[in-house]
Coordinates of C-alpha atoms in Angstrom, one line a residue:
Chain A
M155 CA 101.6 94.6 88.7
V156 CA 102.0 97.9 90.9
F157 CA 99.8 97.6 93.6
S158 CA 98.9 101.4 94.9
G159 CA 97.9 101.6 98.3
K160 CA 94.3 102.7 97.7
F161 CA 93.5 99.5 96.0
I162 CA 95.1 97.4 98.6
K163 CA 92.7 99.9 101.0
N164 CA 90.0 99.3 98.5
T165 CA 90.1 95.5 98.1
L166 CA 90.4 94.9 102.0
T167 CA 87.5 97.1 102.9
A168 CA 85.6 95.0 99.7
L169 CA 86.6 92.1 101.4
I170 CA 85.1 92.7 104.8
A171 CA 82.3 94.2 103.4
V172 CA 81.7 90.8 101.7
F173 CA 83.1 88.6 104.5
P174 CA 80.1 88.5 106.6
L175 CA 77.7 88.1 104.2
L176 CA 79.1 85.0 103.4
S177 CA 77.1 83.2 106.4
F178 CA 74.1 84.4 104.8
A179 CA 74.5 81.1 103.2
N180 CA 73.5 79.7 105.7
P181 CA 70.5 77.2 106.3
D182 CA 69.1 80.0 108.6
Q183 CA 70.7 82.9 110.5
D184 CA 69.6 82.1 113.9
T185 CA 70.8 78.7 115.6
L186 CA 68.1 78.5 118.2
N187 CA 65.4 78.4 115.8
I188 CA 67.3 76.0 113.8
K189 CA 67.0 73.4 116.3
A190 CA 63.6 74.1 117.5
G191 CA 62.6 74.1 113.3
S192 CA 64.4 71.3 112.6
T193 CA 63.0 69.1 114.7
A194 CA 59.7 71.0 113.7
Y195 CA 60.4 69.9 109.8
T196 CA 61.8 66.0 110.5
K197 CA 58.3 65.7 112.7
E198 CA 56.0 67.5 109.8
H199 CA 57.6 66.2 106.6
A200 CA 58.6 62.5 107.2
V201 CA 55.8 61.4 105.9
Q202 CA 56.1 63.2 102.8
D203 CA 59.1 63.2 102.0
E204 CA 61.3 60.2 102.7
H205 CA 65.0 61.7 102.0
A206 CA 64.2 63.9 104.4
P207 CA 67.7 64.4 106.6
Q208 CA 67.2 62.3 110.0
D209 CA 69.6 64.0 111.7
K210 CA 71.8 66.7 112.1
N211 CA 75.1 66.1 109.8
D212 CA 73.2 64.6 107.1
K213 CA 71.3 67.6 107.0
I214 CA 74.2 69.4 106.8
N215 CA 75.6 66.9 104.4
A216 CA 72.2 67.0 102.0
Y217 CA 72.8 70.9 102.2
I218 CA 75.9 71.2 100.9
D219 CA 75.0 68.5 98.4
H220 CA 72.6 70.8 97.1
H221 CA 74.4 73.9 97.2
L222 CA 77.3 72.3 94.9
Q223 CA 74.3 71.6 92.8
D224 CA 72.1 73.2 90.0
S225 CA 69.2 74.5 90.6
H226 CA 65.9 75.1 88.5
D227 CA 65.3 78.3 91.3
F228 CA 67.3 80.7 92.3
V229 CA 66.9 80.2 96.7
F230 CA 68.7 82.9 98.7
F231 CA 67.9 81.7 101.3
S232 CA 64.9 79.0 103.5
D233 CA 62.9 79.7 106.2
E234 CA 63.0 75.8 107.0
S235 CA 60.2 76.6 110.5
T236 CA 57.9 77.3 107.8
G237 CA 58.7 75.8 105.0
E238 CA 59.1 79.0 102.8
H239 CA 62.0 79.6 100.5
Y240 CA 63.0 83.3 99.4
G241 CA 64.0 84.2 96.0
F242 CA 62.5 83.6 92.5
P243 CA 62.0 80.7 89.8
L244 CA 63.1 80.6 86.6
P245 CA 62.0 78.8 83.9
V246 CA 62.2 75.5 83.0
I247 CA 62.4 74.1 79.4
V248 CA 61.7 70.3 78.5
F249 CA 61.9 68.1 75.7
D250 CA 59.7 65.7 75.4
D251 CA 57.4 65.0 72.5
G252 CA 57.4 68.8 72.0
L253 CA 58.9 71.8 73.5
H254 CA 57.0 72.8 77.2
V255 CA 58.2 75.6 78.9
F256 CA 57.1 76.5 82.3
S257 CA 57.8 78.3 85.7
S258 CA 60.1 76.1 88.2
A259 CA 57.7 77.7 90.5
R260 CA 55.4 74.7 89.8
F261 CA 57.0 71.9 91.1
H262 CA 57.0 74.2 94.5
H263 CA 60.9 74.0 95.3
G264 CA 60.6 69.8 94.2
E265 CA 58.0 69.7 96.9
E266 CA 55.2 68.9 94.0
V267 CA 53.8 67.4 90.6
A268 CA 53.9 69.9 87.7
E269 CA 51.4 68.9 85.5
V270 CA 52.4 70.3 81.9
D271 CA 50.5 69.3 78.6
G272 CA 49.4 66.2 80.3
N273 CA 52.4 64.8 81.2
Y274 CA 53.9 64.9 84.7
Y275 CA 57.2 65.9 85.9
A276 CA 58.9 65.5 89.3
M277 CA 62.1 66.6 90.9
H278 CA 64.3 64.6 92.6
H279 CA 68.1 66.0 93.9
G280 CA 68.1 68.8 91.6
K281 CA 67.0 66.8 88.4
I282 CA 63.5 66.5 86.7
Y283 CA 62.1 62.9 86.2
K284 CA 58.7 61.8 84.3
T285 CA 56.3 60.8 86.6
D286 CA 52.7 60.3 87.5
A287 CA 50.1 62.3 88.6
N288 CA 51.2 60.6 92.2
G289 CA 54.4 62.0 91.7
T290 CA 55.7 57.7 92.2
M291 CA 59.4 57.6 91.4
K292 CA 61.5 54.4 91.1
F293 CA 64.5 53.6 92.1
D294 CA 67.5 50.9 92.0
E295 CA 69.0 49.0 94.2
H296 CA 71.9 52.6 94.3
G297 CA 68.7 54.7 95.5
H298 CA 68.9 56.5 91.8
A299 CA 65.9 57.3 90.2
E300 CA 65.1 54.6 87.3
N301 CA 61.9 57.3 85.6
E302 CA 62.7 58.7 82.1
K303 CA 64.7 61.8 82.3
P304 CA 63.2 64.2 79.4
L305 CA 65.9 66.6 78.0
D306 CA 66.2 69.4 80.3
F307 CA 67.1 73.0 78.7
S308 CA 66.0 75.1 81.4
I309 CA 67.6 78.5 82.3
T310 CA 69.1 77.7 85.8
K311 CA 70.7 79.5 88.3
N312 CA 73.4 78.2 86.9
V313 CA 73.0 79.4 83.7
I314 CA 71.4 82.4 84.4
T315 CA 74.3 83.6 86.7
M316 CA 76.5 82.8 83.2
L317 CA 74.5 85.5 81.7
F318 CA 74.5 87.9 84.8
V319 CA 78.6 87.4 84.5
C320 CA 78.0 88.2 80.2
V321 CA 76.5 90.8 80.7
L322 CA 79.1 91.9 83.5
M323 CA 82.2 91.2 81.4
F324 CA 80.3 93.0 77.7
L325 CA 79.8 96.1 79.9
M326 CA 83.5 96.2 81.7
F327 CA 85.3 95.3 78.7
V328 CA 83.3 97.2 76.3
G329 CA 83.3 100.5 78.7
L330 CA 87.4 100.2 78.7
A331 CA 87.5 99.1 74.5
K332 CA 85.8 102.8 73.9
S333 CA 88.1 104.6 77.5
Y334 CA 90.6 104.2 74.2
K335 CA 88.7 106.3 71.8
K336 CA 89.2 108.9 74.5
G337 CA 92.8 109.0 74.7
P338 CA 95.9 106.8 75.2
L339 CA 95.4 105.6 78.5
P340 CA 92.3 104.1 80.2
T341 CA 90.1 105.6 83.2
G342 CA 88.5 104.5 86.0
F343 CA 88.3 100.8 86.1
G344 CA 89.9 100.2 83.1
R345 CA 93.2 101.1 84.7
V346 CA 92.2 97.7 87.1
L347 CA 91.5 95.8 83.6
E348 CA 94.4 96.7 81.6
P349 CA 96.6 95.6 83.3
L350 CA 95.3 92.6 83.8
I351 CA 94.7 91.8 79.8
I352 CA 98.5 92.7 79.5
F353 CA 99.1 90.2 81.9
I354 CA 97.5 86.9 80.2
R355 CA 98.8 88.6 77.1
D356 CA 102.8 88.7 78.5
E357 CA 102.8 86.4 81.1
V358 CA 100.4 83.8 79.3
A359 CA 99.8 83.8 75.6
V360 CA 103.2 85.1 73.8
P361 CA 105.0 82.7 76.0
N362 CA 103.7 79.7 75.6
I363 CA 102.3 80.6 71.9
G364 CA 104.7 82.6 70.4
E365 CA 104.7 85.9 69.4
K366 CA 103.9 85.9 66.0
K367 CA 100.6 83.4 66.5
Y368 CA 99.4 84.1 70.3
R369 CA 96.9 87.3 68.7
K370 CA 95.0 84.4 66.8
Y371 CA 94.0 83.3 70.4
M372 CA 93.8 86.1 72.6
G373 CA 90.2 86.1 72.4
F374 CA 90.1 83.1 74.0
L375 CA 92.2 83.1 76.7
L376 CA 91.1 86.5 77.7
T377 CA 87.6 85.3 77.8
V378 CA 88.2 82.0 79.2
F379 CA 90.2 83.6 81.8
F380 CA 88.2 86.2 82.7
F381 CA 84.8 83.8 82.7
I382 CA 86.6 81.8 85.1
W383 CA 87.7 84.3 87.8
I384 CA 84.5 86.5 87.8
L385 CA 82.7 83.2 88.7
N386 CA 84.5 81.9 90.8
L387 CA 84.2 84.9 92.6
L388 CA 81.0 85.1 92.2
G389 CA 80.8 81.4 94.2
M390 CA 82.5 83.6 96.9
T391 CA 79.5 85.7 97.6
P392 CA 76.7 84.6 99.3
L393 CA 74.8 84.5 96.0
G394 CA 75.1 80.6 96.6
V395 CA 76.0 80.0 93.0
N396 CA 78.6 77.4 92.3
V397 CA 79.1 77.5 88.5
T398 CA 82.7 76.8 87.9
G399 CA 82.1 73.9 90.8
N400 CA 80.2 72.1 88.3
I401 CA 81.0 69.5 86.1
S402 CA 79.3 70.7 83.0
V403 CA 80.5 74.4 82.7
T404 CA 84.2 72.8 83.0
V405 CA 83.0 70.1 80.5
C406 CA 82.2 72.7 78.4
L407 CA 85.2 75.2 79.4
A408 CA 88.1 71.9 78.6
L409 CA 86.1 70.8 75.2
F410 CA 87.0 74.3 74.3
T411 CA 90.4 74.3 74.6
Y412 CA 90.7 70.8 73.0
F413 CA 88.8 71.7 69.8
I414 CA 90.7 75.1 70.1
T415 CA 93.9 73.5 70.0
Q416 CA 92.6 70.0 67.8
F417 CA 91.4 72.5 64.9
S418 CA 95.0 75.1 65.1
A419 CA 97.2 72.5 65.1
N420 CA 99.9 71.8 62.6
K421 CA 101.2 69.3 60.4
D422 CA 104.0 68.7 63.3
Y423 CA 101.5 68.3 65.3
W424 CA 100.1 65.7 63.7
K425 CA 102.9 63.8 62.8
H426 CA 104.4 63.9 66.4
I427 CA 101.0 62.0 67.4
F428 CA 100.7 60.2 64.4
W429 CA 104.0 58.9 63.6
M430 CA 106.9 60.4 66.1
P431 CA 109.8 61.1 64.2
D432 CA 113.6 60.0 65.1
V433 CA 112.8 56.8 67.0
P434 CA 112.8 53.1 65.7
V435 CA 109.5 52.0 64.2
P436 CA 107.9 49.5 66.6
M437 CA 108.3 53.2 69.2
K438 CA 106.2 54.8 66.7
I439 CA 103.8 52.2 66.7
I440 CA 103.7 52.1 70.7
L441 CA 104.0 55.7 70.8
M442 CA 100.7 56.0 68.7
P443 CA 97.9 55.0 70.9
I444 CA 99.7 57.0 73.8
E445 CA 99.9 60.5 72.2
I446 CA 96.4 60.3 71.2
L447 CA 95.4 59.6 74.9
G448 CA 97.7 62.6 75.5
T449 CA 95.2 64.8 73.6
L450 CA 92.5 63.7 75.5
T451 CA 93.9 63.4 79.1
K452 CA 95.2 67.1 78.4
P453 CA 92.4 69.0 78.6
F454 CA 90.4 66.2 81.1
A455 CA 92.6 67.3 83.6
L456 CA 91.5 70.6 83.0
L457 CA 88.3 69.9 83.5
I458 CA 88.9 68.0 86.7
R459 CA 91.2 70.6 88.4
L460 CA 88.9 73.5 87.9
F461 CA 85.9 71.0 89.1
A462 CA 87.6 69.6 92.0
N463 CA 89.7 72.9 93.1
I464 CA 86.4 75.1 93.4
T465 CA 84.5 71.7 94.7
A466 CA 86.4 71.1 97.3
G467 CA 86.6 75.1 98.5
H468 CA 83.1 75.5 98.8
V469 CA 82.5 72.2 100.4
V470 CA 85.9 72.9 102.9
I471 CA 84.3 76.7 103.7
M472 CA 80.7 74.8 104.2
S473 CA 81.5 72.5 106.7
L474 CA 83.7 75.2 108.4
I475 CA 80.8 77.7 108.7
A476 CA 78.3 74.2 109.8
M477 CA 81.0 73.3 112.0
M478 CA 79.2 76.0 114.6
F479 CA 76.1 74.1 114.4
V480 CA 77.0 70.5 114.8
G481 CA 79.3 71.8 117.9
K482 CA 77.4 71.6 121.6
N483 CA 78.9 74.9 122.5
L484 CA 78.1 77.8 120.0
V485 CA 80.4 80.5 122.1
A486 CA 83.3 78.2 121.5
D487 CA 83.1 77.2 118.2
M488 CA 81.7 80.4 117.0
P489 CA 85.4 82.1 116.7
I490 CA 86.8 78.9 115.4
S491 CA 84.6 78.3 113.0
L492 CA 84.3 82.5 111.5
G493 CA 87.9 82.5 111.8
L494 CA 89.1 79.3 110.0
T495 CA 86.2 80.7 107.5
L496 CA 88.2 83.7 107.0
F497 CA 91.3 82.0 106.6
I498 CA 90.0 79.5 103.9
S499 CA 87.9 82.1 102.1
V500 CA 91.5 84.3 101.5
I501 CA 93.5 81.0 100.3
E502 CA 89.5 80.6 98.0
L503 CA 90.6 84.1 97.0
L504 CA 93.6 82.9 95.9
V505 CA 92.2 80.0 94.4
A506 CA 89.6 81.8 92.1
F507 CA 92.3 83.4 90.3
L508 CA 94.8 80.8 90.6
Q509 CA 92.9 78.4 88.6
A510 CA 91.6 80.8 86.6
F511 CA 95.2 82.0 85.6
I512 CA 96.0 78.2 85.5
F513 CA 93.4 77.0 83.0
T514 CA 94.1 80.5 80.5
M515 CA 97.5 79.2 80.9
L516 CA 97.4 75.7 80.5
S517 CA 95.2 76.1 77.8
S518 CA 97.9 78.5 75.9
L519 CA 100.5 75.6 76.6
F520 CA 98.1 73.2 74.8
I521 CA 97.3 75.6 72.0
G522 CA 100.9 76.7 71.9
M523 CA 102.2 72.7 71.6
A524 CA 99.8 72.7 68.3
V525 CA 100.9 75.7 66.4
Q526 CA 104.5 75.7 67.2
D527 CA 107.3 75.2 64.6
H528 CA 109.5 72.3 65.4
H529 CA 113.1 74.2 65.8
H530 CA 114.5 71.6 66.8
E531 CA 113.7 69.5 64.1
E532 CA 114.6 72.0 61.0
D533 CA 117.6 72.1 62.4
H534 CA 118.3 68.4 63.2
D535 CA 117.4 68.0 59.0
A536 CA 119.6 70.9 58.1
H537 CA 122.9 69.5 60.3
T538 CA 122.2 65.9 58.7
E539 CA 122.2 67.3 55.4
E540 CA 125.0 69.7 56.0
E541 CA 127.5 66.6 57.2
P542 CA 128.5 65.1 54.0
I543 CA 129.3 68.1 52.5
I544 CA 132.2 68.6 55.1
I545 CA 133.4 64.9 55.3
Chain B
M237 CA 83.1 59.1 88.6
D238 CA 79.6 57.5 89.1
K239 CA 78.7 60.7 90.6
L240 CA 80.8 62.7 88.4
V241 CA 78.7 61.3 85.6
N242 CA 75.7 61.8 87.4
D243 CA 76.6 65.2 87.5
F244 CA 77.2 66.1 84.7
S245 CA 74.0 67.9 83.0
L246 CA 73.1 68.2 79.4
G247 CA 71.0 70.9 79.7
L248 CA 73.6 73.4 80.7
F249 CA 76.8 72.0 79.0
F250 CA 74.6 73.1 75.8
W251 CA 73.6 76.6 77.7
Q252 CA 77.1 76.7 78.5
A253 CA 78.4 75.8 74.9
V254 CA 76.4 78.7 73.6
I255 CA 77.0 81.2 75.7
L256 CA 80.7 81.3 76.0
V257 CA 80.3 81.0 72.0
V258 CA 78.8 84.5 71.9
L259 CA 80.5 86.0 74.2
I260 CA 83.6 85.1 72.8
L261 CA 82.4 86.4 69.3
L262 CA 81.0 89.3 71.0
L263 CA 83.9 90.2 73.4
V264 CA 86.2 90.0 70.0
K265 CA 84.5 91.9 68.3
F266 CA 83.6 94.9 70.5
A267 CA 86.5 94.2 73.1
W268 CA 89.1 92.7 72.8
R269 CA 90.0 93.2 69.2
P270 CA 89.8 97.4 69.6
I271 CA 91.4 97.1 73.3
M272 CA 94.2 95.2 72.1
T273 CA 94.6 97.3 68.8
S274 CA 94.9 100.8 71.3
I275 CA 97.5 99.1 73.8
T276 CA 99.1 97.5 70.6
A277 CA 99.4 101.2 69.3
R278 CA 100.1 102.9 72.2
E279 CA 102.8 100.9 73.2
A280 CA 104.6 100.7 68.9
G281 CA 103.5 104.6 70.5
I282 CA 105.8 104.7 72.8
A283 CA 108.3 102.7 71.5
A284 CA 108.5 105.0 68.6
A285 CA 108.3 107.9 71.7
L286 CA 111.5 106.5 73.2
A287 CA 113.5 105.8 69.6
A288 CA 112.7 108.6 68.6
A289 CA 114.2 110.5 72.4
E290 CA 117.2 108.3 71.9
A291 CA 117.7 109.5 68.2
A292 CA 118.0 113.3 70.0
R293 CA 119.7 112.7 72.2
K294 CA 122.5 110.8 69.9
E295 CA 122.1 113.8 67.7
M296 CA 122.7 116.1 70.6
Q297 CA 125.6 114.0 71.1
N298 CA 126.9 114.5 67.6
L299 CA 126.1 117.8 67.8
Q300 CA 128.1 118.8 70.8
A301 CA 131.2 116.6 69.6
D302 CA 131.2 118.5 67.0
N303 CA 131.1 121.3 68.1
Q304 CA 134.0 120.7 70.4
R305 CA 135.7 119.7 67.1
I306 CA 135.0 122.7 65.5
L307 CA 136.3 124.8 69.0
Q308 CA 139.6 122.5 68.9
E309 CA 140.3 123.3 65.3
A310 CA 139.5 126.4 66.3
R311 CA 141.6 126.2 69.2
A312 CA 144.9 124.8 67.0
E313 CA 144.8 126.8 64.2
R314 CA 145.3 129.8 66.8
D315 CA 148.3 128.2 68.4
A316 CA 149.3 127.5 65.5
M317 CA 149.3 131.0 64.0
L318 CA 150.3 132.2 67.0
K319 CA 153.4 129.8 66.6
E320 CA 154.1 130.8 62.8
A321 CA 153.9 134.3 63.9
R322 CA 156.4 133.9 67.4
E323 CA 158.8 131.9 64.5
I324 CA 158.4 134.7 62.2
K325 CA 159.7 137.0 64.7
E326 CA 162.6 134.6 66.2
K327 CA 163.4 134.1 62.1
M328 CA 163.0 137.9 61.6
V329 CA 165.0 139.1 64.6
A330 CA 168.1 136.2 63.9
D331 CA 167.9 137.4 60.6
A332 CA 168.4 141.1 61.6
R333 CA 171.2 139.9 64.0
A334 CA 173.0 138.3 61.5
E335 CA 172.8 141.0 59.0
A336 CA 173.8 143.1 62.2
Q337 CA 176.4 141.5 62.6
V338 CA 178.0 140.8 58.9
Q339 CA 177.7 144.5 58.6
G340 CA 179.7 145.2 61.9
E341 CA 181.9 143.0 61.0
K342 CA 182.3 144.5 57.2
M343 CA 182.7 148.1 59.0
I344 CA 185.1 146.8 60.8
E345 CA 187.0 145.3 58.2
Q346 CA 186.6 148.0 56.7
A347 CA 188.0 150.4 59.2
K348 CA 190.6 147.9 59.6
A349 CA 191.5 147.9 56.1
T350 CA 191.4 151.7 56.4
I351 CA 193.8 152.0 59.4
D352 CA 196.6 149.0 57.6
S353 CA 196.4 151.7 54.7
E354 CA 196.2 155.0 56.9
K355 CA 199.4 153.3 58.6
K356 CA 200.9 152.2 55.9
A357 CA 200.4 155.7 54.2
A358 CA 202.1 157.5 57.8
M359 CA 204.7 154.6 57.5
A360 CA 205.6 155.9 54.1
E361 CA 205.2 159.2 55.1
L362 CA 207.6 158.8 57.8
K363 CA 209.9 156.9 55.4
N364 CA 210.0 159.9 53.6
Q365 CA 210.3 162.1 55.9
V366 CA 213.3 160.0 57.8
T367 CA 214.8 159.8 54.0
T368 CA 214.6 163.6 53.8
L369 CA 215.9 164.1 57.7
S370 CA 218.8 162.1 56.6
V371 CA 219.0 163.7 53.6
E372 CA 219.1 167.1 54.9
I373 CA 221.2 165.4 58.2
A374 CA 223.5 164.4 55.7
E375 CA 223.9 167.9 53.7
K376 CA 224.5 169.5 56.8
I377 CA 227.4 167.2 58.0
L378 CA 228.9 167.3 54.5
K379 CA 228.5 171.2 55.0
T380 CA 230.3 171.3 58.8
Q381 CA 232.8 168.4 57.2
L382 CA 233.7 171.3 55.4
S383 CA 234.9 173.5 57.7
D384 CA 236.0 172.0 61.1
A385 CA 237.0 168.0 60.8
A386 CA 236.4 167.6 65.2
A387 CA 233.2 169.7 65.0
Q388 CA 232.0 167.8 62.5
A389 CA 232.7 164.7 64.4
S390 CA 230.9 165.9 67.1
L391 CA 228.4 166.9 65.2
V392 CA 227.7 163.4 63.7
D393 CA 227.5 162.2 67.0
K394 CA 225.2 164.7 68.1
M395 CA 223.0 164.4 65.8
L396 CA 223.2 160.4 65.4
D397 CA 221.9 161.2 69.4
D398 CA 219.4 162.8 68.3
V399 CA 218.2 160.6 65.9
K400 CA 218.5 157.9 68.7
L401 CA 216.4 159.9 70.7
N402 CA 213.6 159.9 68.4

């Protein structure tokens, strides 16, 4: 890839423009207000909310936990002194003796019980539970809620983000596709996208899957690469979304790779799993379960890798930002905190690309392993057939 | 692990699957296929253009080589012609010289022969004259002898001296 001076300048400008905004993902802008507000909050809400954070560290942990999770409403920031949340509610879709669709505003950010069609629902740690009119929750000894959970198909914050990414990708790439009708070279933003597409084709798909068969999987690989990358980058913005750091999302992505691998696998692949050639029969029997397990561990590694990397990045960045609220001396802590956050953010930008690349790379590697022709096998067979003739 | 399982949300998983399938299908139809086709076509075009340029360059080279060869041949032909002409010239000169020599020798031979024959003729004439002279002398002697013997002898001597002087 060729980086021209203008491209680097533009990228740097964009980065510098984005970084200060990251701090808005913090609980509050004004640290003094937080101190005043937090004490007020604990006093006022202590009775109503038994899970209210008791001290600042707990509060930060709770905040980070909350950020990492999906949520039913899109909150940009909250004013704790007044208890107001700035954002918009999202539709909740619940299957519970029929379909119930209602706005998440009725939960009042998890503070109230929503009554829908005679059923009562309560929000607890980002999950919807069935409850009664008083919002009674039963907990086991580990603190897990034991109430019945209805099937929740809500359009959550992550779903909205994914839809946004879909629209963005559709506009970007359909625009690129159209720009080819005007001439052989793309124009505008397409000039940035085209090298990436060629990169995925030449460095990821072709070397791993092979010149003949790669074309069929380009759609999946390109979509997944840009989908993960854009979502990773969106996770770096002050919107405070964490889509690729959500286990459900990575499970889904890895399952796609898994099913595509299994369904495109050829005879050789299955033969190597169930009856490994060129080894003694006892070894074949021992290898069979290992190989079957291997097909599952590959996508499992994929989903854990993406999830863990992105989650870790978010936790580290948020902890570094939170550092200045924990420390006693704001003047001394703030430059350290911001400097470290900036440093980690740059690394995270790299990780955002790297994880998307690794996911695509490994997906194409697994697909390539399933569809490749085992040349060495054929050569070997041909060799043994030839030998008697030589003798 | 417990937390991971707890975090797993079926709803989000469902939406993600739906969104991803739809996104892949839409993008394949409206973006990836035309983009890949265009890029491949363009790359094929570039490759073809490069090959054509290479072929043109080769042809040019061949043409130049041809020209060079023709020029070489023409030069060689000219050289050959010049050489031939020179050879002809030399041969003509040599021939002419040889002929001239032969002619000259012949003429010299003739001249020699003529001189010889002339000489022989002159000798023959001389012999005739000597003979005639001798006869005349003898006649004179004989005539003189008849008158005076002494004078006769001195005459013979005198005549013989004359002959010797001649």
